[in-house]
GROMACS .gro file of C-alpha atoms in nm:
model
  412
    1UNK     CA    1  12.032   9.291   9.792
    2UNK     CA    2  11.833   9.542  10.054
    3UNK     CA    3  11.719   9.449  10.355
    4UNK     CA    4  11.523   9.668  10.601
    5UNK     CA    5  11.622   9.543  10.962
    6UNK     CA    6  11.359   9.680  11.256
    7UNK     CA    7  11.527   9.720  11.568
    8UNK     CA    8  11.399   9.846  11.896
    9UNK     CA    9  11.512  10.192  12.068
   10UNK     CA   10  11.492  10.334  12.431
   11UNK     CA   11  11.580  10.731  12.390
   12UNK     CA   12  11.586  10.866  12.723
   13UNK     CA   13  11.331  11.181  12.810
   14UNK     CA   14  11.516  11.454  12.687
   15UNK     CA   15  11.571  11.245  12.360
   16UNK     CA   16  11.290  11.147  12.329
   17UNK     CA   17  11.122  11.521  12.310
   18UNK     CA   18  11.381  11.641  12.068
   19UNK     CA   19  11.281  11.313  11.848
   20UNK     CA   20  10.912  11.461  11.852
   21UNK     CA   21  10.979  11.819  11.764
   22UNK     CA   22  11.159  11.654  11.465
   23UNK     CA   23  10.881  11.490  11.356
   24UNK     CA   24  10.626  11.730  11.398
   25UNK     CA   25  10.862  12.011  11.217
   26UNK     CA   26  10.851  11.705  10.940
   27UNK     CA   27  10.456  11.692  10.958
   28UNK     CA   28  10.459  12.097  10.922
   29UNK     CA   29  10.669  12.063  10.632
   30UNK     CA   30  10.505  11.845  10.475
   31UNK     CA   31  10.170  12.027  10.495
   32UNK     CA   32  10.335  12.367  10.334
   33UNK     CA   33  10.467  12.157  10.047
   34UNK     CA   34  10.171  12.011  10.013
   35UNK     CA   35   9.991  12.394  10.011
   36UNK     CA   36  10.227  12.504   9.786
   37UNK     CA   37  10.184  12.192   9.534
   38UNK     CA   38   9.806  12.267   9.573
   39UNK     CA   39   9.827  12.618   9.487
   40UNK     CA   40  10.048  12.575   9.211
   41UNK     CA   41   9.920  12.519   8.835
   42UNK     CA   42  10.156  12.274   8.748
   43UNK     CA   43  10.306  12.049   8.965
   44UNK     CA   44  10.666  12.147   9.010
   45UNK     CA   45  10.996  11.924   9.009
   46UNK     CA   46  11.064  11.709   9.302
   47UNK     CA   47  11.420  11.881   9.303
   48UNK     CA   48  11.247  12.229   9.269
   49UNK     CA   49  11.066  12.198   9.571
   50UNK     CA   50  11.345  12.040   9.731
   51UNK     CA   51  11.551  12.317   9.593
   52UNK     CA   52  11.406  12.567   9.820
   53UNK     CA   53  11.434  12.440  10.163
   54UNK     CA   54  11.766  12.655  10.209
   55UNK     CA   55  11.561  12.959  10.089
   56UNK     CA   56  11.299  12.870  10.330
   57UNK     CA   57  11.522  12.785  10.617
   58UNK     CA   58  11.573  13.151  10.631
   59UNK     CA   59  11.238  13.225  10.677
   60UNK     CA   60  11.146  12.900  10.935
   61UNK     CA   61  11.377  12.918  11.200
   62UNK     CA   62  11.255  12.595  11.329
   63UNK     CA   63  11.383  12.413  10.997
   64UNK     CA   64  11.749  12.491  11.077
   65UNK     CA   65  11.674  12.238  11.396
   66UNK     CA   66  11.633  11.972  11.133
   67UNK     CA   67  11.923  11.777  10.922
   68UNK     CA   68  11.899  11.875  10.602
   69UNK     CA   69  11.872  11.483  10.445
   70UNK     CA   70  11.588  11.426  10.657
   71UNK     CA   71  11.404  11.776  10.537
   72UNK     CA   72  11.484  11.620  10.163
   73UNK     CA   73  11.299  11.294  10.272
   74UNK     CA   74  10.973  11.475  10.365
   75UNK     CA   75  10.949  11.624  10.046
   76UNK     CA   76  10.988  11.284   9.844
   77UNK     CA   77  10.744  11.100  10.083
   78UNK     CA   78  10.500  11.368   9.972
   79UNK     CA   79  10.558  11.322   9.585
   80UNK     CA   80  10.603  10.944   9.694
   81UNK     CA   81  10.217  10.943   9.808
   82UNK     CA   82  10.097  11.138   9.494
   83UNK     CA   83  10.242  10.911   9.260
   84UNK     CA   84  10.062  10.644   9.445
   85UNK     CA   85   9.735  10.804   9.374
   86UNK     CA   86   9.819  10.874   8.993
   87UNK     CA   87   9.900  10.482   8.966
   88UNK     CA   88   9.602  10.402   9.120
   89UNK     CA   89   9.416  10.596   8.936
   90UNK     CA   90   9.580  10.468   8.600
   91UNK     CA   91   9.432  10.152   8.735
   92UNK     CA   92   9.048  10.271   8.746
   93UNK     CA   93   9.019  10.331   9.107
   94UNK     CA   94   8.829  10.640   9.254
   95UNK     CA   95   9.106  10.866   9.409
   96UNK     CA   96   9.050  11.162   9.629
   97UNK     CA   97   9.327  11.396   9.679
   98UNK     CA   98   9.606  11.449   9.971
   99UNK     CA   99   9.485  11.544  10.346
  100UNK     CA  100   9.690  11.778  10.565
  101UNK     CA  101   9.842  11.559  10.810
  102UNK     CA  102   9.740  11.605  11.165
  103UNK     CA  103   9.997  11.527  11.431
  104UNK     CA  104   9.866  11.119  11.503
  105UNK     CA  105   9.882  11.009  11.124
  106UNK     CA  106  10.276  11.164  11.112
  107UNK     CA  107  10.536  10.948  11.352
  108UNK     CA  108  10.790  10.867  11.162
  109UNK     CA  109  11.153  11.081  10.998
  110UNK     CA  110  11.377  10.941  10.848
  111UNK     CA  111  11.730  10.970  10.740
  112UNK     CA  112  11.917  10.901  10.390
  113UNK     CA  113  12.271  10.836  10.322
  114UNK     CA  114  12.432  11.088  10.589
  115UNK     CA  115  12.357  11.195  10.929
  116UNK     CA  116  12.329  10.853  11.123
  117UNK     CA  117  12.624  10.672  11.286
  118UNK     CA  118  12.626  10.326  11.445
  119UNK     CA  119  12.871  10.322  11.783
  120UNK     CA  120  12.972  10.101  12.027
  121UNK     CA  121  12.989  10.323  12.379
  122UNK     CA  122  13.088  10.116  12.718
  123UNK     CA  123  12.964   9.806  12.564
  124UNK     CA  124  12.574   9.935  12.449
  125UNK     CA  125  12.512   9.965  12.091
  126UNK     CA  126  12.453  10.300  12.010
  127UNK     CA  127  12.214  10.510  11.718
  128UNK     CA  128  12.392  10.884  11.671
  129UNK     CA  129  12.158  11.103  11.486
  130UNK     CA  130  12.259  11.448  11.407
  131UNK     CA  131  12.094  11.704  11.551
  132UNK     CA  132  11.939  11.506  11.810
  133UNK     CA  133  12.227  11.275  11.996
  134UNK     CA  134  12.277  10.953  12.082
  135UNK     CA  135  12.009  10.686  12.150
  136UNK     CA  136  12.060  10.302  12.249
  137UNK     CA  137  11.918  10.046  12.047
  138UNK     CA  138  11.893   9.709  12.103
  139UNK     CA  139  12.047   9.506  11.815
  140UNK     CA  140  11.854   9.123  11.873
  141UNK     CA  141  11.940   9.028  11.548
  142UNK     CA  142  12.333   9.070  11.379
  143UNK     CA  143  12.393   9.284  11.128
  144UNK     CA  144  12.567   9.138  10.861
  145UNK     CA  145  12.967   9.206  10.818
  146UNK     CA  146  12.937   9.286  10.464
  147UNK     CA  147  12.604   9.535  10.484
  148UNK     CA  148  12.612   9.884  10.443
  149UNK     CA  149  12.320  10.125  10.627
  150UNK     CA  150  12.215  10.313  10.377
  151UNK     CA  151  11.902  10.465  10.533
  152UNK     CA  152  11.773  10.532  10.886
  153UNK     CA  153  11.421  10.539  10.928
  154UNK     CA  154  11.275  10.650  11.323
  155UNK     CA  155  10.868  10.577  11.391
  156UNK     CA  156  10.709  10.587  11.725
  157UNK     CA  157  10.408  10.351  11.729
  158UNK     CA  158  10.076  10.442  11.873
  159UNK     CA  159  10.205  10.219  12.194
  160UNK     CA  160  10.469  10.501  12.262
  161UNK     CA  161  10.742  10.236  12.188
  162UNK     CA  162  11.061  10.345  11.977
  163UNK     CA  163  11.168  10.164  11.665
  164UNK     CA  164  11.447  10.237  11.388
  165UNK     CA  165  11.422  10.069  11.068
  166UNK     CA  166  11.743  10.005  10.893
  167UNK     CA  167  11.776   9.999  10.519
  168UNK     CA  168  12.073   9.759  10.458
  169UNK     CA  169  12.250   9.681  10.146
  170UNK     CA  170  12.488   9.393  10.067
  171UNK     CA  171  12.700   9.260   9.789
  172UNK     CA  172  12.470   8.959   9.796
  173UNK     CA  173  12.320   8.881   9.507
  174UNK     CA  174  11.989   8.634   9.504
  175UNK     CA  175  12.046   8.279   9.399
  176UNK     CA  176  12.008   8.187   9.048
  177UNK     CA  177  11.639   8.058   9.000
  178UNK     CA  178  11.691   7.646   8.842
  179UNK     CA  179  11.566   7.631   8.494
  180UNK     CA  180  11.412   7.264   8.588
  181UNK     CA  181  11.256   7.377   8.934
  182UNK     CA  182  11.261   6.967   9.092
  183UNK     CA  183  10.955   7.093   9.382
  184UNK     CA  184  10.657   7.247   9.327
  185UNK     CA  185  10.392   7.336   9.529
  186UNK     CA  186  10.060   7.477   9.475
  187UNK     CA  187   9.869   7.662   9.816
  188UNK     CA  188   9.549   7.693   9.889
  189UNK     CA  189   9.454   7.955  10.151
  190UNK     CA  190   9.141   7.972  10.377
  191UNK     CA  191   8.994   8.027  10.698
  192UNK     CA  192   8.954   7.711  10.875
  193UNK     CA  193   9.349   7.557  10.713
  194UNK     CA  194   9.532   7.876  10.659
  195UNK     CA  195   9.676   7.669  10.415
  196UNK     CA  196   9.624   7.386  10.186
  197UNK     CA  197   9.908   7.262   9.993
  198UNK     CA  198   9.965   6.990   9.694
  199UNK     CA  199  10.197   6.762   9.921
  200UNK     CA  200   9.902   6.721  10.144
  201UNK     CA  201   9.972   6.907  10.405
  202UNK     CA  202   9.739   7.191  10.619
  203UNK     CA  203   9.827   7.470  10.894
  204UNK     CA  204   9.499   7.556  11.107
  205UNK     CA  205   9.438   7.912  11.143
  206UNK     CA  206   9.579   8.137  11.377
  207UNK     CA  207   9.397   8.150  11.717
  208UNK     CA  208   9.383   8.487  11.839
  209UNK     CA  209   8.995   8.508  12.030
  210UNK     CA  210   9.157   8.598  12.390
  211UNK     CA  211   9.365   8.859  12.215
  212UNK     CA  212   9.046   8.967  12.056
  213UNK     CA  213   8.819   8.963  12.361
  214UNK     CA  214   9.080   9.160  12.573
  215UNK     CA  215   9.094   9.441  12.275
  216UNK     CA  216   8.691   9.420  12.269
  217UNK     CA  217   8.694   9.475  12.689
  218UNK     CA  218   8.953   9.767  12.610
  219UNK     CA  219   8.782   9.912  12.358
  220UNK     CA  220   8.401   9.904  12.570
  221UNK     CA  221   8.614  10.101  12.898
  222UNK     CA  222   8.766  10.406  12.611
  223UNK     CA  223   8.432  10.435  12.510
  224UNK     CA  224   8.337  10.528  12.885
  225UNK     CA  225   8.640  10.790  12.920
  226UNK     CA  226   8.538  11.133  12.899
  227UNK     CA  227   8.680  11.213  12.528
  228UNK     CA  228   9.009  11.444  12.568
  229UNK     CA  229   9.072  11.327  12.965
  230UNK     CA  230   9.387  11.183  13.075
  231UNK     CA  231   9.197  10.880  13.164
  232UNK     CA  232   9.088  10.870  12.790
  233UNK     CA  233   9.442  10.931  12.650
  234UNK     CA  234   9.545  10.633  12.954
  235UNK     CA  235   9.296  10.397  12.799
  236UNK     CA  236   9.362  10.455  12.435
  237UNK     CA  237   9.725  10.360  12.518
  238UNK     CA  238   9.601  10.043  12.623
  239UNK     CA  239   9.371   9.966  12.331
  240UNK     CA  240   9.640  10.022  12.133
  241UNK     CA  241   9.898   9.800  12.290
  242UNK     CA  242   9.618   9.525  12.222
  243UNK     CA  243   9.615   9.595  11.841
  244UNK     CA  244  10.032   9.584  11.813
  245UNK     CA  245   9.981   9.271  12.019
  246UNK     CA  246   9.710   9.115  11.757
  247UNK     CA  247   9.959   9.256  11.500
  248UNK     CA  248  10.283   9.127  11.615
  249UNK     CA  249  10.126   8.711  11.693
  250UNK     CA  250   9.971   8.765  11.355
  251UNK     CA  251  10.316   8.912  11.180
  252UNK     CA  252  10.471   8.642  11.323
  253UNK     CA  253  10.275   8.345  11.232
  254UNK     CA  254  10.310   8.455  10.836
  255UNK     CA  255  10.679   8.499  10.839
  256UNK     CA  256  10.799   8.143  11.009
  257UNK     CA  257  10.488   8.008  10.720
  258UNK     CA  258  10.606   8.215  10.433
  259UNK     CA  259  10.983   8.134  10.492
  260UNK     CA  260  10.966   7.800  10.514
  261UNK     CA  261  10.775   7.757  10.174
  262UNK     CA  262  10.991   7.963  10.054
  263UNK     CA  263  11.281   7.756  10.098
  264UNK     CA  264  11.182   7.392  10.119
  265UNK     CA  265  11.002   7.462   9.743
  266UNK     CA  266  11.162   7.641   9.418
  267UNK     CA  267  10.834   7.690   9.222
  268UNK     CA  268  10.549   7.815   9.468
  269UNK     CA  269  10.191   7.862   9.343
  270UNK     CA  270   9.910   8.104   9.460
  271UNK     CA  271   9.576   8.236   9.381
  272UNK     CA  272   9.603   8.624   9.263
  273UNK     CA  273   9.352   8.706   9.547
  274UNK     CA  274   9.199   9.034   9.593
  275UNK     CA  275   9.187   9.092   9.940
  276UNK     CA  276   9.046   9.405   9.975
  277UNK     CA  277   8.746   9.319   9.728
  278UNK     CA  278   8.700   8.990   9.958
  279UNK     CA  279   8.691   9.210  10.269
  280UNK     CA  280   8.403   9.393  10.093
  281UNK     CA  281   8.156   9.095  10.127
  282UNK     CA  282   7.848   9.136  10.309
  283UNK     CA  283   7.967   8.859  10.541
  284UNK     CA  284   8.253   8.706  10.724
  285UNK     CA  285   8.487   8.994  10.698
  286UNK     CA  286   8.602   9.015  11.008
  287UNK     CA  287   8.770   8.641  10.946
  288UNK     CA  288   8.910   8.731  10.607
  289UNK     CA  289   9.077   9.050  10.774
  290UNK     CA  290   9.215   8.866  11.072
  291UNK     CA  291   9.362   8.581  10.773
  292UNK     CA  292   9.598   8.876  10.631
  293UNK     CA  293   9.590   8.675  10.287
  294UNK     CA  294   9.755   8.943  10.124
  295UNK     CA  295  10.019   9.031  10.382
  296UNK     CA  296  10.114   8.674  10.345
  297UNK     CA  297  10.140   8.661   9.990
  298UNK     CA  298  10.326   8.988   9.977
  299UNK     CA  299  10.593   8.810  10.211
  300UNK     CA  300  10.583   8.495  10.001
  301UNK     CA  301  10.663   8.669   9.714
  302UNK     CA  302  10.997   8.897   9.790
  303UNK     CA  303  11.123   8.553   9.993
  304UNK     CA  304  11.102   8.353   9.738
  305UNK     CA  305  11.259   8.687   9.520
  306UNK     CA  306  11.564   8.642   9.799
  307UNK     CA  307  11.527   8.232   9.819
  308UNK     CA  308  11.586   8.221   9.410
  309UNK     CA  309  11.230   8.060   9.365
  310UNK     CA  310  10.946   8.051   9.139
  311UNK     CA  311  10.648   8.253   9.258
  312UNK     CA  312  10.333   8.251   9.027
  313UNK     CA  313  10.038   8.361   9.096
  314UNK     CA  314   9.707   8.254   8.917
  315UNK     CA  315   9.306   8.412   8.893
  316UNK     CA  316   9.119   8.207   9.124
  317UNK     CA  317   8.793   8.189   8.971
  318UNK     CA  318   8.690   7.825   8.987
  319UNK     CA  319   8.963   7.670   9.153
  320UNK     CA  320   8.759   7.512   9.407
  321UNK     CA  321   8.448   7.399   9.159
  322UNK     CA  322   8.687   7.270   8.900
  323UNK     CA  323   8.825   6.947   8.904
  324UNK     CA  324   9.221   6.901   8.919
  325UNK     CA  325   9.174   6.562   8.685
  326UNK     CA  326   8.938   6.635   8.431
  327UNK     CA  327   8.831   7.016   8.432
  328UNK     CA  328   8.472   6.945   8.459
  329UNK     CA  329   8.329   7.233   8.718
  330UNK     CA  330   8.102   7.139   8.972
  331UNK     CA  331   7.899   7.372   9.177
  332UNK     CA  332   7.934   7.273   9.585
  333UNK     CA  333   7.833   7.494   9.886
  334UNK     CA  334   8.110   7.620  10.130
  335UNK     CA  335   8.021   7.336  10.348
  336UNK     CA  336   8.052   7.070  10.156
  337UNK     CA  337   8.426   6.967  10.228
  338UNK     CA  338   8.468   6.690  10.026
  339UNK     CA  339   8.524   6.688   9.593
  340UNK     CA  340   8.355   6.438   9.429
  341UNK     CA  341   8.345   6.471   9.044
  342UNK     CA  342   8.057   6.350   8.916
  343UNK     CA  343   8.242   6.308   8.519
  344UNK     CA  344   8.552   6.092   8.644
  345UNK     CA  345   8.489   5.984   8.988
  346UNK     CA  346   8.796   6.158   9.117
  347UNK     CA  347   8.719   6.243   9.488
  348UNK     CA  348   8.931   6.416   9.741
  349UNK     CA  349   8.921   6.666  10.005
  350UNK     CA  350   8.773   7.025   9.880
  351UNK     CA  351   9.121   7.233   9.970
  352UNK     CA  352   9.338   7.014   9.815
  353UNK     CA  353   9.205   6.979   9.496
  354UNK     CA  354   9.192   7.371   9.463
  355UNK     CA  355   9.561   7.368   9.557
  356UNK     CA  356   9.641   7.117   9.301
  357UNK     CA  357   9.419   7.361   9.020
  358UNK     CA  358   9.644   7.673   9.110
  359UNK     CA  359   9.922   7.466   9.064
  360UNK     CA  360   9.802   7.363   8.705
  361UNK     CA  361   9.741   7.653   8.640
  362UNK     CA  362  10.071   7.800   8.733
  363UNK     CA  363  10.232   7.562   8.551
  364UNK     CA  364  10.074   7.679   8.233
  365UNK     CA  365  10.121   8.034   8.263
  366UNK     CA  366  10.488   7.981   8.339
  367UNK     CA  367  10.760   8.008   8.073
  368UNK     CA  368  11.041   7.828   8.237
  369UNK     CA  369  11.004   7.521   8.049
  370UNK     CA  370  10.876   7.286   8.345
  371UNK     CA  371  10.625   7.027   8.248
  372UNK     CA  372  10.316   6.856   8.391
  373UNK     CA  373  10.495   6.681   8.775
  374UNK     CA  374  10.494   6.356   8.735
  375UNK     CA  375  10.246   6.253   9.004
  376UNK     CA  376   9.866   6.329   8.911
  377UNK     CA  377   9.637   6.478   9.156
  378UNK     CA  378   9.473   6.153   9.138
  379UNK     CA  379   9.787   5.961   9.278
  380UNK     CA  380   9.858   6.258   9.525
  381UNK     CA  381   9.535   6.398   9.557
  382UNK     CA  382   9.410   6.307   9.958
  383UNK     CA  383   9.109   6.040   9.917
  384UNK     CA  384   8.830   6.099  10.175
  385UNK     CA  385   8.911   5.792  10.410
  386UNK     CA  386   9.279   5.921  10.460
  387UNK     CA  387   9.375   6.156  10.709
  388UNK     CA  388   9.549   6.482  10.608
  389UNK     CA  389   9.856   6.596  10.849
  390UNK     CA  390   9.769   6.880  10.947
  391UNK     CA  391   9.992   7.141  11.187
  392UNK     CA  392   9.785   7.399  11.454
  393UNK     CA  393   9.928   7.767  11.406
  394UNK     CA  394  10.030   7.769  11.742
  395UNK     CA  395  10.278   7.492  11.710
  396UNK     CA  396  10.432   7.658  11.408
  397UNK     CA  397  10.466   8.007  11.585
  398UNK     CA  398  10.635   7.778  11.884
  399UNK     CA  399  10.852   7.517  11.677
  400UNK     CA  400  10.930   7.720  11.392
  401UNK     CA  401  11.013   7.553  11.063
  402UNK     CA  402  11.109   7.237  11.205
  403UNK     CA  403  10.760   7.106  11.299
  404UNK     CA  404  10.642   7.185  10.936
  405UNK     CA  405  10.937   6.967  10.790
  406UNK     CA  406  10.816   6.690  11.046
  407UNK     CA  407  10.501   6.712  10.915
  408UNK     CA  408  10.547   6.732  10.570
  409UNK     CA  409  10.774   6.408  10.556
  410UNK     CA  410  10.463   6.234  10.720
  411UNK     CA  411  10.255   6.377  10.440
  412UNK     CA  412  10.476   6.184  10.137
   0.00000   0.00000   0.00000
């Protein structure tokens, strides 16, 4: 299995300047390949272009400064990004065509197979690069005995911290996925309960308005600088330690979530959301971007890939107007919280019984054999005089996976 392990690095000065005239060599590279694939009539070979660099080496001194795998990697990130555009396109979306890169949208080098060493010097876990030297790194989490690095990857964030992303690759293989998955769950996700689940249980949202209003404050005193100033490039530092801030809470929040579903359940269902059409809306956006929905399915999905579970994912149109008994769709207003079908009677809370339709749903569009669970929504479903457990975000970022176990053992 791979594995892509982020670990933090402190490169002294001197380091730290060599690690910058790597990258922008990288981001001048890239902009000639991208010239020459621009000026071209047809679109050469990957290994053509790569095929060059010792030709042009000759010619751009600066290149020989450079290991060669990482010169290699510059050129496949640029035929990496225009086969993303012809997929998309495939797809019907309006593509435009590649930008120069300017020296703020290129940060990051990276290195494949060769060139990188991990060492042990006087006790302080050490990152040798070639061509550049050795930097510590701080290794918070273990890397496993039986992983190989296969790929370096260095990115300075906007914050002027250091980070190396390790590809890793093991011998591991993913658990077999059970041909009679015994717990299912279907999850509803929202705004108000971040998520909604058949067993009854809800996480609140993630609270994150002082973060907010201190990025807001930041953002009104860069808009005073004089553009170009020190004090302006001072201040945007600032504003943008707020955003990785906002970014790493949020991050955080969706992995403890995402891996405990992932391995208290083996068949998880979701809606098939469309996250950037929903940020589109003429209204609320700002709380559907701050929800991440499709960060956190994106995670859901390659855990439960490692966890050897059942991830299906369903169209959500009418999940929340249709009932989970009898299929009869009833129109309701966002705030109306409650589901009362007006063809059977069944009544429960609004969330739930969507959760309980995308798990119907995924049950049907699955092909591994699993039949209707044997509880109805009617004998699970939450009736509107009983209290749902429900967990705050904050707990779970605090407690971890043990506070939603607590709370879902209250919910059976």
């Amino acid at each position: 299995m791979n594995y892509n392990y982020r670990y933090r690095i402190r490169p002294p000065d001197d380091v730290a300047n060599e690690l910058r005239r790597h990258i922008d060599t990288c981001r001048q590279l890239y902009n000639h390949c991208l010239y020459v694939l621009n000026e071209s009539d047809d679109i050469p070979a990957r290994y053509e272009v790569q095929g060059t660099l010792p030709d042009l080496k000759q010619r751009w001194g600066g290149l020989k400064n450079v290991h060669s795998k990482v010169l290699q990697m510059v050129v496949k990130r640029l035929y990496d990004n225009l086969s993303t555009l012809r997929e998309r396109k495939k797809r019907g979306y309006r593509v435009g065509h590649l930008r120069w890169k300017p020296p703020r949208e290129y940060r990051s080098l990276t290195y494949n197979q060769t060139g990188f060493k991990l060492e042990n010097k006087s006790g302080q876990p050490t990152l040798w690069l070639s061509k550049i030297g050795d930097i510590p790194i701080v290794l918070h989490r273990e890397i496993p005995d039986n992983a190989t690095v296969k790929q370096v990857s260095i990115k300075r964030e906007p914050t002027g911290e250091w980070y190396a992303v390790l590809g890793l690759d093991t011998e591991d293989e993913a658990p077999p996925k059970p041909d009679n998955p015994e717990k299912a769950v279907g999850i509803d996700v929202g705004i108000l309960k971040y998520t909604h689940d058949t067993d009854g249980l809800s996480v609140g949202s993630l609270d994150l308005s002082d973060e907010r209003e201190r990025l807001e404050r930041e953002q009104r005193a860069l808009s005073r600088k004089d553009h170009g100033s020190a004090n302006y490039h001072k201040q945007r530092r600032k504003v943008a330690e707020c955003h990785a801030d906002l970014k790493r809470k949020r991050r955080d929040f969706l992995h403890k979530l995402s891996t405990w579903y992932a391995k208290e359940y083996d068949f998880v269902a979701v809606e098939a959301l469309n996250a950037k059409g929903l940020m589109e809306l003429p209204s609320n956006s700002r709380n559907r971007a701050s929800a991440a929905w499709g960060t956190f399915l994106r995670m859901l999905e390659y855990k439960c890939e490692r966890e050897g579970a059942y991830f299906v994912d369903v169209r959500p149109h009418g999940t929340t107007k249709e009932c989970s008994q009898c299929g009869v769709s009833t129109d309701k207003p966002l705030w109306v919280r409650q589901h009362s079908c007006p063809a059977c009677g069944f009544e429960c809370d609004r969330d739930a019984n969507a959760a309980h339709n995308v798990l119907n749903r995924a049950i049907e569009k699955s092909d591994i054999g699993m039949g209707q669970p044997e509880s109805t929504p009617v004998e699970t479903g939450a009736a509107t005089d009983t209290e749902i457990p429900s967990v705050s975000a904050r707990t779970v970022v605090e407690a971890g996976s043990p506070i939603l176990n607590e709370a879902a053992s209250a919910a059976e």
